[in-house]
Amino acid sequence: MLEKVDRILTSHGNDKASLIGILQDIQAEYNYLPPKPLERVAEKVDAPLSQVLGIATFFQSFSLKPRGEHIITVCTGTACHVKGAPRVLGAIERELGIKPGDDDTTEGLGFTVEAVNCLGSCALAPLVVVDGKYQGHVTGKKMQSLINKTQKSKKK
Amino acid sequence: MGMINNPEELGKVQKAILKERKKDSGKTQIVVCGGTGCRGAGAEEVVNAFGEELKKLNGKAAEVLFKETCCHGFCDQGPIVVIDPENIFYQHVTPKDVPKIIKETVLEGKVINKFLYTDPQTDKKVVHEKEIPFYKKQNRLIFGNNRYIDPTSIEDYLALGGYQAMAKALTKMTPETIIEEIKKAGLRGRGGGGFDAGVKWETCRHAEGEPKYVICNADEGDPGAYMDRSLLEGNPHSVLEGMVIGAYAIGSSEGYIYVRNEYPLAVKNATIAIAQAEEKGLLGENIFGSGFDFSVKISRGGGAFVCGESSALMTSLEGRVGRPRAKYIHTVEKGLWGKPSTLNNVETWSNVPPIIEKGADWYRTIGTEGSKGTKIFSLVGKINNTGLIEVPMGMTLREIVYDIGGGIPDGKKFKAVQTGGPSGGCLPESELDRPVDFDELIKAGSMMGSGGMIVMDEDSCMVDVARYFLKFLVEESCGKCVPCREGVLRMLEIVTDICEGNGKEEDIALLEELSETIQDSALCALGSTAPNPVLTTLKYFRDEYLAHINDKKCPGGVCTALIEFSIDQETCNGCGACIKACPSDAITGETKQPHSIDKSKCIKCGMCEDVCKQNAVIIT
Amino acid sequence: MEKVEEITIKIDGISVSAKKGEKILWAALDAGINIPNLCAVREAKIPFGSCRLCFVEIEGRTGPVTACTEPVKEGMVVRTDSDRISRLRRTAFELIMAYHQMECRNCINRGKCELLKIARDLGIKLKSLRFRKRQKVLPLDETNPFFIYDPNKCILCGKCVWVCHEKGEGKIDFAFRGIDTIITYKGDVLSEQKCALSGECIKICPAGAMIPRNFSLIKKVDTKNEM
């Protein structure tokens, strides 16, 4: 399992200065940052585990928990906020019982919802990204049907 | 086309590209905007559809040129397609429209009315891109080239005279004369504080320590601002060229672009651009035989607003957690790896080549006394024409909002424009005639920031907006110093109380006192400017705070604890859509009879308003 | 060796001599002039500057500056107290106390509490009047064989991180960010026995958040009455 981690580490020359890049690549591989790879990273770049954990918990893009099969990213930039992002989050909470923060993933790892501070596509506000696909001008109602559609596609 | 070894060869290469392209000058060129906004609206599918359709033309396809660019700026109309040389502008193009465009416009030269833009002010269709009011009042000095450049093609940049400013700087100017020129031009950093870029370079040049670093900040963190993304995605070579000139002036041979992880396209295009520039010898060792070496690396940020702060950004580049350091030594003296480092953002670097090419005297003719040149703004929120605009410094907010932005949609009333991101503030109607530059915005209690302009209408709640920014800042605070970590949290608590109807009149005084303390005592600029959204809303919209506190009312109809939903009995046509949509079964009514909401069941989620086509849902 | 240049500055009207480059805070403390501080470490090369208590005013400068970061300059005139400074200090201290969990009876720093001393110096109560107590109930980090870390007491001054990297094994650091920031050790491997020998983090902590495993808590008095 750790071979992939070693490969990533080697591609960064086991360099402590590349810790952020190393963790990004590991997250891309595993979908989150599992404990074992983090320990491996600390060992290989010769950094205290606390430093690696410090980075992994400081930056928003890292997750220490497994994330869902489907990822819903809600843009909460200013334009999206004034155009209705809170209602979109409300719809997600009603439909899936999850909200950005501690309870961001459904049981059984179906969905993860995350809030991002501006994705730089303000013309599409309120903007939601479902599994990498941008969805513009989303309302509570549209969010509801996006979730239903995604759930159905899963069952197939 | 191999290495370009000197300015003469650069000139020859440009001429050769132009000559080659002249052969095609009579041909139709289809330009599709593949910027983030247009991509979000489906531009990639449109590009693919054009590819398919053009293939079907067989021999005739050679007569049609195709180009995918990045952001043109008029994002709300995306996907945008422009047909040159006629300059026909089509908006909201979908893949299924593509065959029609090829057949009628490209092959038969006919304009298709239904894809044209309608000027909301005159209600008339506009055929040509250059006649669209949104573009007319702009001065697209820095951003304009995006429209003509395929960002993955260095030839496109060279054809427009790319890297000639660099050639001039490296072979005809000394580092000192470059710095003098930048200082004389009055170029101020476009990233936030508006610090004099020439002075920064000069200090860094004279600072002790080797090597020196130049860094491009592409970690655009202000919510509602995306010009750096669009510049780096759309015209990466202009950023690189600016960095080379800066590095030569400062005496640096290593550069970094620190870019947000959420901007994969910017990473991709910048990576391609660096490789191309290296291949041509425009980056690397002994550029143009000047003996000057310069290389650029890309570093992806981990997602932290605080990394826009220079010392935090630099520790993050070193692979550590980005917490700002106490500012008794500046990063221009001791920055990355403790060495002198110059940090400017994407837009600032892009301003460098035109200044060097055309001279400081020319540059100084644009802008105001204290702020020279143009500024790119993202005009977003409750505005008709959403997108990126570039205007000379000193244009008034009114001209921006009404002449370029086309005013507020749905006949609503303007309430405020928010500038400067979480460090800025909300300016009311009475401030609309203020010319926009670094100093004027500060006078009004806001700031330029990186150029976000979020327009709000009568349906926005200014207390809610203050709460929004406080929440943002609490989430993004690095947690190092007490006033920012704890103080902003307390401000959020108070404003949340107010939004939820639990506000007390003395809360306002406590908010003001906390604001003043945080401004005076926070460790970094992000902390000390954190109270601005609260202070400006208190200054200009105090009555809204008082309405929340005293009358327990939210005039904007946003704060759920203080509002009620009802259905206008006159307007409702009894279609039943809201009954179906309501998740709490709070709406009842017979078909074709006005419906009504049971307030005890209503959870104020807004679903009924979203689905009502009659606008019969009223929020009070 | 080159002789270190001595210069003279005025603090609260008193002439004070100090080494060139010394920070105002240490010059003042050496001269017996008190400036409250919680995160400053004299030997640290880079002042941490997080507690925002040690503000002073310097003649000719517009805003207050932190004494821990500002080097002395010949002829400098410093004031350690003014209404503005007092307000900054009191607010910062009140903000700290609104989240530091007070368990004074069972605290390792009992009898030598720096927080209490600062409260007295500032003339304010330990308990914040304007802000509600922040309810953090975070789990203890008990993964280190020698100490237990209590994030509920920790005021995030960073002294333990500095001293551990300076004198110990360098295995603790900050984790998370913003209001969630804590110090973490998380069961890292101790390669040497420096951790056991040093115990510096326990000694340096002003908040009693680093508790040695062999520390026996004073018998809990009837906690019902304390609530």
Tab-separated table of C-alpha atoms in Angstrom, chain B residues 208-543:
chain	number	residue	atom	x	y	z
B	208	GLU	CA	21.875	42.091	1.666
B	209	GLY	CA	21.805	38.393	0.902
B	210	GLU	CA	22.003	36.024	-2.036
B	211	PRO	CA	20.217	34.535	-3.832
B	212	LYS	CA	17.233	36.791	-4.225
B	213	TYR	CA	13.800	35.583	-5.192
B	214	VAL	CA	10.912	36.948	-7.184
B	215	ILE	CA	7.520	35.483	-6.511
B	216	CYS	CA	4.226	35.776	-8.309
B	217	ASN	CA	1.255	35.564	-6.002
B	218	ALA	CA	-1.499	33.677	-7.795
B	219	ASP	CA	-3.141	32.509	-4.579
B	220	GLU	CA	-6.049	34.818	-5.201
B	221	GLY	CA	-8.066	34.444	-2.057
B	222	ASP	CA	-10.510	37.331	-1.983
B	223	PRO	CA	-13.939	35.863	-2.511
B	224	GLY	CA	-15.528	37.438	-5.561
B	225	ALA	CA	-12.267	38.241	-7.340
B	226	TYR	CA	-10.938	36.122	-10.175
B	227	MET	CA	-8.888	38.408	-12.409
B	228	ASP	CA	-5.562	36.840	-11.471
B	229	ARG	CA	-6.901	33.448	-12.348
B	230	SER	CA	-8.127	34.675	-15.721
B	231	LEU	CA	-4.881	36.471	-16.510
B	232	LEU	CA	-2.666	33.547	-15.608
B	233	GLU	CA	-4.935	31.137	-17.445
B	234	GLY	CA	-5.391	33.372	-20.451
B	235	ASN	CA	-2.093	35.153	-20.917
B	236	PRO	CA	0.575	33.366	-18.891
B	237	HIS	CA	3.479	34.681	-20.958
B	238	SER	CA	2.701	38.280	-20.028
B	239	VAL	CA	3.115	37.304	-16.367
B	240	LEU	CA	6.366	35.481	-17.089
B	241	GLU	CA	7.701	38.409	-19.095
B	242	GLY	CA	6.955	40.781	-16.230
B	243	MET	CA	8.688	38.442	-13.802
B	244	VAL	CA	11.828	38.192	-15.961
B	245	ILE	CA	12.072	41.978	-16.147
B	246	GLY	CA	11.548	42.267	-12.398
B	247	ALA	CA	14.083	39.565	-11.659
B	248	TYR	CA	16.677	41.261	-13.844
B	249	ALA	CA	16.064	44.578	-12.088
B	250	ILE	CA	16.274	43.039	-8.629
B	251	GLY	CA	19.167	40.715	-9.335
B	252	SER	CA	17.340	37.451	-8.918
B	253	SER	CA	17.712	34.281	-10.893
B	254	GLU	CA	14.971	32.201	-9.306
B	255	GLY	CA	11.259	32.775	-9.409
B	256	TYR	CA	8.159	31.069	-8.108
B	257	ILE	CA	4.521	31.224	-9.056
B	258	TYR	CA	2.416	30.361	-6.026
B	259	VAL	CA	-0.963	29.350	-7.356
B	260	ARG	CA	-4.183	28.204	-5.740
B	261	ASN	CA	-4.820	24.496	-5.879
B	262	GLU	CA	-8.384	25.269	-6.950
B	263	TYR	CA	-7.048	26.726	-10.225
B	264	PRO	CA	-5.935	23.642	-12.172
B	265	LEU	CA	-6.211	25.363	-15.551
B	266	ALA	CA	-3.945	28.178	-14.391
B	267	VAL	CA	-1.404	25.612	-13.224
B	268	LYS	CA	-1.626	23.810	-16.538
B	269	ASN	CA	-1.301	26.868	-18.750
B	270	ALA	CA	1.500	28.394	-16.707
B	271	THR	CA	3.372	25.086	-16.803
B	272	ILE	CA	3.050	24.934	-20.582
B	273	ALA	CA	4.121	28.575	-20.897
B	274	ILE	CA	7.232	28.037	-18.799
B	275	ALA	CA	8.240	25.036	-20.873
B	276	GLN	CA	7.736	26.987	-24.101
B	277	ALA	CA	9.693	29.973	-22.863
B	278	GLU	CA	12.507	27.693	-21.739
B	279	GLU	CA	12.564	25.964	-25.092
B	280	LYS	CA	12.941	29.307	-26.835
B	281	GLY	CA	15.596	30.548	-24.446
B	282	LEU	CA	13.310	33.236	-23.070
B	283	LEU	CA	13.762	31.653	-19.676
B	284	GLY	CA	16.844	29.808	-18.510
B	285	GLU	CA	20.516	30.585	-18.730
B	286	ASN	CA	22.057	33.641	-20.330
B	287	ILE	CA	18.823	35.055	-21.700
B	288	PHE	CA	19.500	37.044	-24.902
B	289	GLY	CA	23.210	36.736	-24.279
B	290	SER	CA	22.889	39.212	-21.432
B	291	GLY	CA	24.573	36.905	-18.956
B	292	PHE	CA	21.364	36.933	-16.941
B	293	ASP	CA	19.800	33.619	-15.863
B	294	PHE	CA	16.271	33.161	-14.697
B	295	SER	CA	14.070	30.145	-14.063
B	296	VAL	CA	10.542	29.851	-12.728
B	297	LYS	CA	8.930	27.086	-10.706
B	298	ILE	CA	5.262	26.582	-9.932
B	299	SER	CA	4.112	25.822	-6.433
B	300	ARG	CA	0.515	24.884	-5.644
B	301	GLY	CA	-0.981	26.393	-2.528
B	302	GLY	CA	-2.780	24.247	-0.019
B	303	GLY	CA	-5.819	26.449	0.404
B	304	ALA	CA	-5.438	29.169	3.008
B	305	PHE	CA	-6.529	32.770	2.612
B	306	VAL	CA	-3.765	33.911	4.961
B	307	CYS	CA	-1.175	32.739	2.439
B	308	GLY	CA	-1.903	35.914	0.485
B	309	GLU	CA	0.098	37.608	3.218
B	310	SER	CA	3.723	37.782	2.142
B	311	SER	CA	5.487	36.100	5.055
B	312	ALA	CA	2.819	33.391	5.256
B	313	LEU	CA	3.069	32.760	1.536
B	314	MET	CA	6.815	32.406	1.766
B	315	THR	CA	6.783	29.967	4.690
B	316	SER	CA	4.241	27.987	2.739
B	317	LEU	CA	6.636	27.934	-0.253
B	318	GLU	CA	9.217	26.469	2.100
B	319	GLY	CA	6.849	23.586	2.762
B	320	ARG	CA	5.716	24.777	6.143
B	321	VAL	CA	2.497	26.030	7.615
B	322	GLY	CA	1.722	29.540	6.441
B	323	ARG	CA	1.484	31.653	9.556
B	324	PRO	CA	2.517	35.298	9.223
B	325	ARG	CA	5.479	36.400	11.187
B	326	ALA	CA	5.795	39.505	13.313
B	327	LYS	CA	6.575	42.301	10.857
B	328	TYR	CA	9.691	43.861	12.228
B	329	ILE	CA	11.679	42.662	9.245
B	330	HIS	CA	10.120	42.855	5.819
B	331	THR	CA	10.156	40.020	3.341
B	332	VAL	CA	11.904	42.213	0.773
B	333	GLU	CA	14.885	41.977	3.119
B	334	LYS	CA	14.397	38.550	4.662
B	335	GLY	CA	11.783	36.541	2.845
B	336	LEU	CA	11.898	33.100	1.254
B	337	TRP	CA	14.573	30.991	2.978
B	338	GLY	CA	15.522	34.175	4.837
B	339	LYS	CA	16.679	35.841	1.615
B	340	PRO	CA	15.511	39.097	0.007
B	341	SER	CA	12.300	38.368	-1.889
B	342	THR	CA	9.936	40.405	-4.010
B	343	LEU	CA	6.325	39.370	-4.090
B	344	ASN	CA	3.846	40.856	-6.545
B	345	ASN	CA	0.572	39.449	-7.715
B	346	VAL	CA	-0.321	38.284	-11.225
B	347	GLU	CA	-1.881	41.545	-12.352
B	348	THR	CA	1.057	43.619	-11.110
B	349	TRP	CA	3.555	41.504	-13.031
B	350	SER	CA	1.389	41.795	-16.154
B	351	ASN	CA	1.588	45.580	-15.917
B	352	VAL	CA	5.377	45.536	-16.178
B	353	PRO	CA	5.884	44.709	-19.894
B	354	PRO	CA	3.677	47.543	-21.231
B	355	ILE	CA	5.381	50.049	-18.915
B	356	ILE	CA	8.816	49.033	-20.137
B	357	GLU	CA	7.717	48.872	-23.744
B	358	LYS	CA	5.819	52.145	-23.940
B	359	GLY	CA	7.477	54.042	-21.130
B	360	ALA	CA	6.496	55.526	-17.811
B	361	ASP	CA	5.363	58.795	-19.385
B	362	TRP	CA	2.758	56.999	-21.418
B	363	TYR	CA	1.641	54.939	-18.416
B	364	ARG	CA	1.269	58.027	-16.269
B	365	THR	CA	-1.312	59.457	-18.655
B	366	ILE	CA	-3.734	56.749	-17.485
B	367	GLY	CA	-5.267	56.925	-14.043
B	368	THR	CA	-5.347	59.387	-11.190
B	369	GLU	CA	-2.711	61.419	-9.379
B	370	GLY	CA	-1.935	58.698	-6.852
B	371	SER	CA	-2.944	55.580	-8.777
B	372	LYS	CA	-1.652	55.131	-12.289
B	373	GLY	CA	-2.714	52.745	-14.994
B	374	THR	CA	-5.779	50.560	-15.169
B	375	LYS	CA	-7.330	48.092	-12.763
B	376	ILE	CA	-9.164	44.882	-13.489
B	377	PHE	CA	-12.291	44.379	-11.428
B	378	SER	CA	-14.621	41.450	-11.154
B	379	LEU	CA	-18.036	42.984	-11.332
B	380	VAL	CA	-20.329	40.380	-9.830
B	381	GLY	CA	-23.349	39.877	-7.619
B	382	LYS	CA	-26.663	41.563	-8.304
B	383	ILE	CA	-25.672	43.222	-11.559
B	384	ASN	CA	-26.835	42.857	-15.135
B	385	ASN	CA	-23.456	42.486	-16.839
B	386	THR	CA	-21.380	40.131	-14.755
B	387	GLY	CA	-17.740	39.678	-15.624
B	388	LEU	CA	-14.210	40.980	-15.556
B	389	ILE	CA	-13.701	44.591	-16.522
B	390	GLU	CA	-10.605	46.724	-16.906
B	391	VAL	CA	-10.930	50.464	-16.465
B	392	PRO	CA	-8.574	53.366	-15.916
B	393	MET	CA	-8.072	54.203	-12.252
B	394	GLY	CA	-10.381	57.023	-11.283
B	395	MET	CA	-13.551	55.879	-12.986
B	396	THR	CA	-16.473	56.385	-10.628
B	397	LEU	CA	-18.372	53.531	-9.046
B	398	ARG	CA	-21.497	54.819	-10.763
B	399	GLU	CA	-19.950	54.526	-14.228
B	400	ILE	CA	-18.772	51.031	-13.377
B	401	VAL	CA	-22.063	49.824	-11.946
B	402	TYR	CA	-24.429	51.492	-14.409
B	403	ASP	CA	-22.559	52.195	-17.664
B	404	ILE	CA	-20.478	49.028	-17.774
B	405	GLY	CA	-22.457	46.822	-15.437
B	406	GLY	CA	-25.792	47.817	-16.902
B	407	GLY	CA	-27.351	48.415	-13.506
B	408	ILE	CA	-29.292	46.146	-11.204
B	409	PRO	CA	-31.397	43.277	-12.584
B	410	ASP	CA	-35.171	42.946	-12.276
B	411	GLY	CA	-35.676	46.655	-11.628
B	412	LYS	CA	-34.416	46.289	-8.064
B	413	LYS	CA	-32.793	49.099	-6.140
B	414	PHE	CA	-29.043	49.339	-5.673
B	415	LYS	CA	-27.977	48.987	-2.060
B	416	ALA	CA	-24.215	48.594	-1.846
B	417	VAL	CA	-21.065	47.588	-3.616
B	418	GLN	CA	-18.528	45.577	-1.664
B	419	THR	CA	-14.893	46.093	-2.590
B	420	GLY	CA	-11.624	44.805	-1.213
B	421	GLY	CA	-12.762	41.344	-0.133
B	422	PRO	CA	-12.724	40.523	3.573
B	423	SER	CA	-10.396	43.470	4.200
B	424	GLY	CA	-12.677	45.906	2.440
B	425	GLY	CA	-16.098	47.286	2.982
B	426	CYS	CA	-19.564	47.980	1.660
B	427	LEU	CA	-20.161	51.350	0.021
B	428	PRO	CA	-23.677	52.781	-0.296
B	429	GLU	CA	-25.416	54.760	-3.000
B	430	SER	CA	-24.099	58.056	-1.604
B	431	GLU	CA	-20.566	56.868	-2.398
B	432	LEU	CA	-21.308	56.000	-6.023
B	433	ASP	CA	-19.723	59.141	-7.418
B	434	ARG	CA	-16.435	58.423	-5.740
B	435	PRO	CA	-13.646	57.814	-8.250
B	436	VAL	CA	-12.126	54.409	-7.723
B	437	ASP	CA	-8.451	54.320	-6.875
B	438	PHE	CA	-6.301	53.027	-4.025
B	439	ASP	CA	-6.561	56.139	-1.873
B	440	GLU	CA	-10.176	57.058	-2.519
B	441	LEU	CA	-11.438	53.643	-1.468
B	442	ILE	CA	-9.447	53.832	1.743
B	443	LYS	CA	-10.938	57.256	2.419
B	444	ALA	CA	-14.361	55.673	2.158
B	445	GLY	CA	-13.387	53.023	4.723
B	446	SER	CA	-12.937	50.236	2.202
B	447	MET	CA	-9.989	49.292	0.059
B	448	MET	CA	-8.999	48.144	-3.406
B	449	GLY	CA	-7.931	44.663	-2.413
B	450	SER	CA	-7.420	42.547	-5.466
B	451	GLY	CA	-10.398	44.074	-7.262
B	452	GLY	CA	-13.576	42.263	-6.352
B	453	MET	CA	-16.719	44.347	-6.707
B	454	ILE	CA	-19.785	42.613	-5.440
B	455	VAL	CA	-22.970	44.515	-6.090
B	456	MET	CA	-25.873	44.114	-3.692
B	457	ASP	CA	-29.472	45.121	-4.160
B	458	GLU	CA	-32.358	45.843	-1.817
B	459	ASP	CA	-32.785	42.119	-1.140
B	460	SER	CA	-29.363	41.888	0.490
B	461	CYS	CA	-28.966	42.306	4.230
B	462	MET	CA	-25.918	44.291	5.234
B	463	VAL	CA	-25.761	42.755	8.695
B	464	ASP	CA	-25.800	39.338	7.069
B	465	VAL	CA	-22.982	40.448	4.746
B	466	ALA	CA	-20.948	41.566	7.771
B	467	ARG	CA	-21.642	38.222	9.405
B	468	TYR	CA	-20.614	36.460	6.193
B	469	PHE	CA	-17.206	38.139	6.162
B	470	LEU	CA	-16.644	37.565	9.873
B	471	LYS	CA	-17.399	33.888	9.409
B	472	PHE	CA	-15.007	33.823	6.480
B	473	LEU	CA	-12.294	35.467	8.569
B	474	VAL	CA	-12.834	33.164	11.543
B	475	GLU	CA	-12.476	30.177	9.230
B	476	GLU	CA	-9.428	31.626	7.524
B	477	SER	CA	-7.601	33.097	10.518
B	478	CYS	CA	-4.313	31.291	10.934
B	479	GLY	CA	-4.891	31.307	14.679
B	480	LYS	CA	-1.582	32.788	15.687
B	481	CYS	CA	-2.402	36.120	17.293
B	482	VAL	CA	-5.032	36.694	19.924
B	483	PRO	CA	-6.918	39.691	18.469
B	484	CYS	CA	-7.577	37.990	15.146
B	485	ARG	CA	-8.188	34.468	16.434
B	486	GLU	CA	-10.294	35.371	19.459
B	487	GLY	CA	-11.415	38.911	18.720
B	488	VAL	CA	-12.913	38.247	15.300
B	489	LEU	CA	-14.652	35.181	16.750
B	490	ARG	CA	-16.266	37.399	19.381
B	491	MET	CA	-17.353	39.858	16.717
B	492	LEU	CA	-18.937	36.983	14.820
B	493	GLU	CA	-20.771	35.885	17.978
B	494	ILE	CA	-22.195	39.351	18.466
B	495	VAL	CA	-23.247	39.843	14.844
B	496	THR	CA	-24.767	36.350	14.756
B	497	ASP	CA	-26.797	37.263	17.835
B	498	ILE	CA	-28.012	40.352	16.013
B	499	CYS	CA	-28.942	38.335	12.909
B	500	GLU	CA	-30.839	35.876	15.046
B	501	GLY	CA	-32.822	38.525	16.822
B	502	ASN	CA	-30.859	38.337	20.065
B	503	GLY	CA	-29.004	41.608	19.611
B	504	LYS	CA	-28.807	44.272	22.270
B	505	GLU	CA	-28.220	47.935	21.686
B	506	GLU	CA	-24.920	47.920	23.586
B	507	ASP	CA	-23.663	45.288	21.125
B	508	ILE	CA	-22.859	48.019	18.623
B	509	ALA	CA	-20.521	49.787	21.027
B	510	LEU	CA	-18.775	46.507	21.844
B	511	LEU	CA	-18.412	45.765	18.123
B	512	GLU	CA	-16.835	49.148	17.585
B	513	GLU	CA	-14.481	48.744	20.499
B	514	LEU	CA	-13.391	45.292	19.402
B	515	SER	CA	-12.904	46.598	15.865
B	516	GLU	CA	-10.658	49.380	17.016
B	517	THR	CA	-8.603	47.029	19.183
B	518	ILE	CA	-8.169	44.482	16.418
B	519	GLN	CA	-7.152	47.172	13.929
B	520	ASP	CA	-4.494	48.407	16.333
B	521	SER	CA	-3.163	45.145	17.593
B	522	ALA	CA	-3.447	42.268	15.123
B	523	LEU	CA	-0.181	40.751	13.956
B	524	CYS	CA	-0.682	40.970	10.197
B	525	ALA	CA	-2.637	43.087	7.753
B	526	LEU	CA	-5.307	40.456	7.279
B	527	GLY	CA	-6.122	40.678	10.969
B	528	SER	CA	-5.909	44.428	11.251
B	529	THR	CA	-8.263	44.927	8.306
B	530	ALA	CA	-10.676	42.221	9.456
B	531	PRO	CA	-13.077	44.672	11.140
B	532	ASN	CA	-13.568	46.708	7.929
B	533	PRO	CA	-16.703	44.907	6.713
B	534	VAL	CA	-18.319	45.536	10.094
B	535	LEU	CA	-17.111	49.118	10.389
B	536	THR	CA	-18.305	50.129	6.929
B	537	THR	CA	-21.706	48.522	7.348
B	538	LEU	CA	-22.027	50.195	10.746
B	539	LYS	CA	-21.049	53.487	9.163
B	540	TYR	CA	-23.330	53.373	6.151
B	541	PHE	CA	-26.076	50.973	7.158
B	542	ARG	CA	-26.441	51.478	10.886
B	543	ASP	CA	-30.215	51.641	10.514
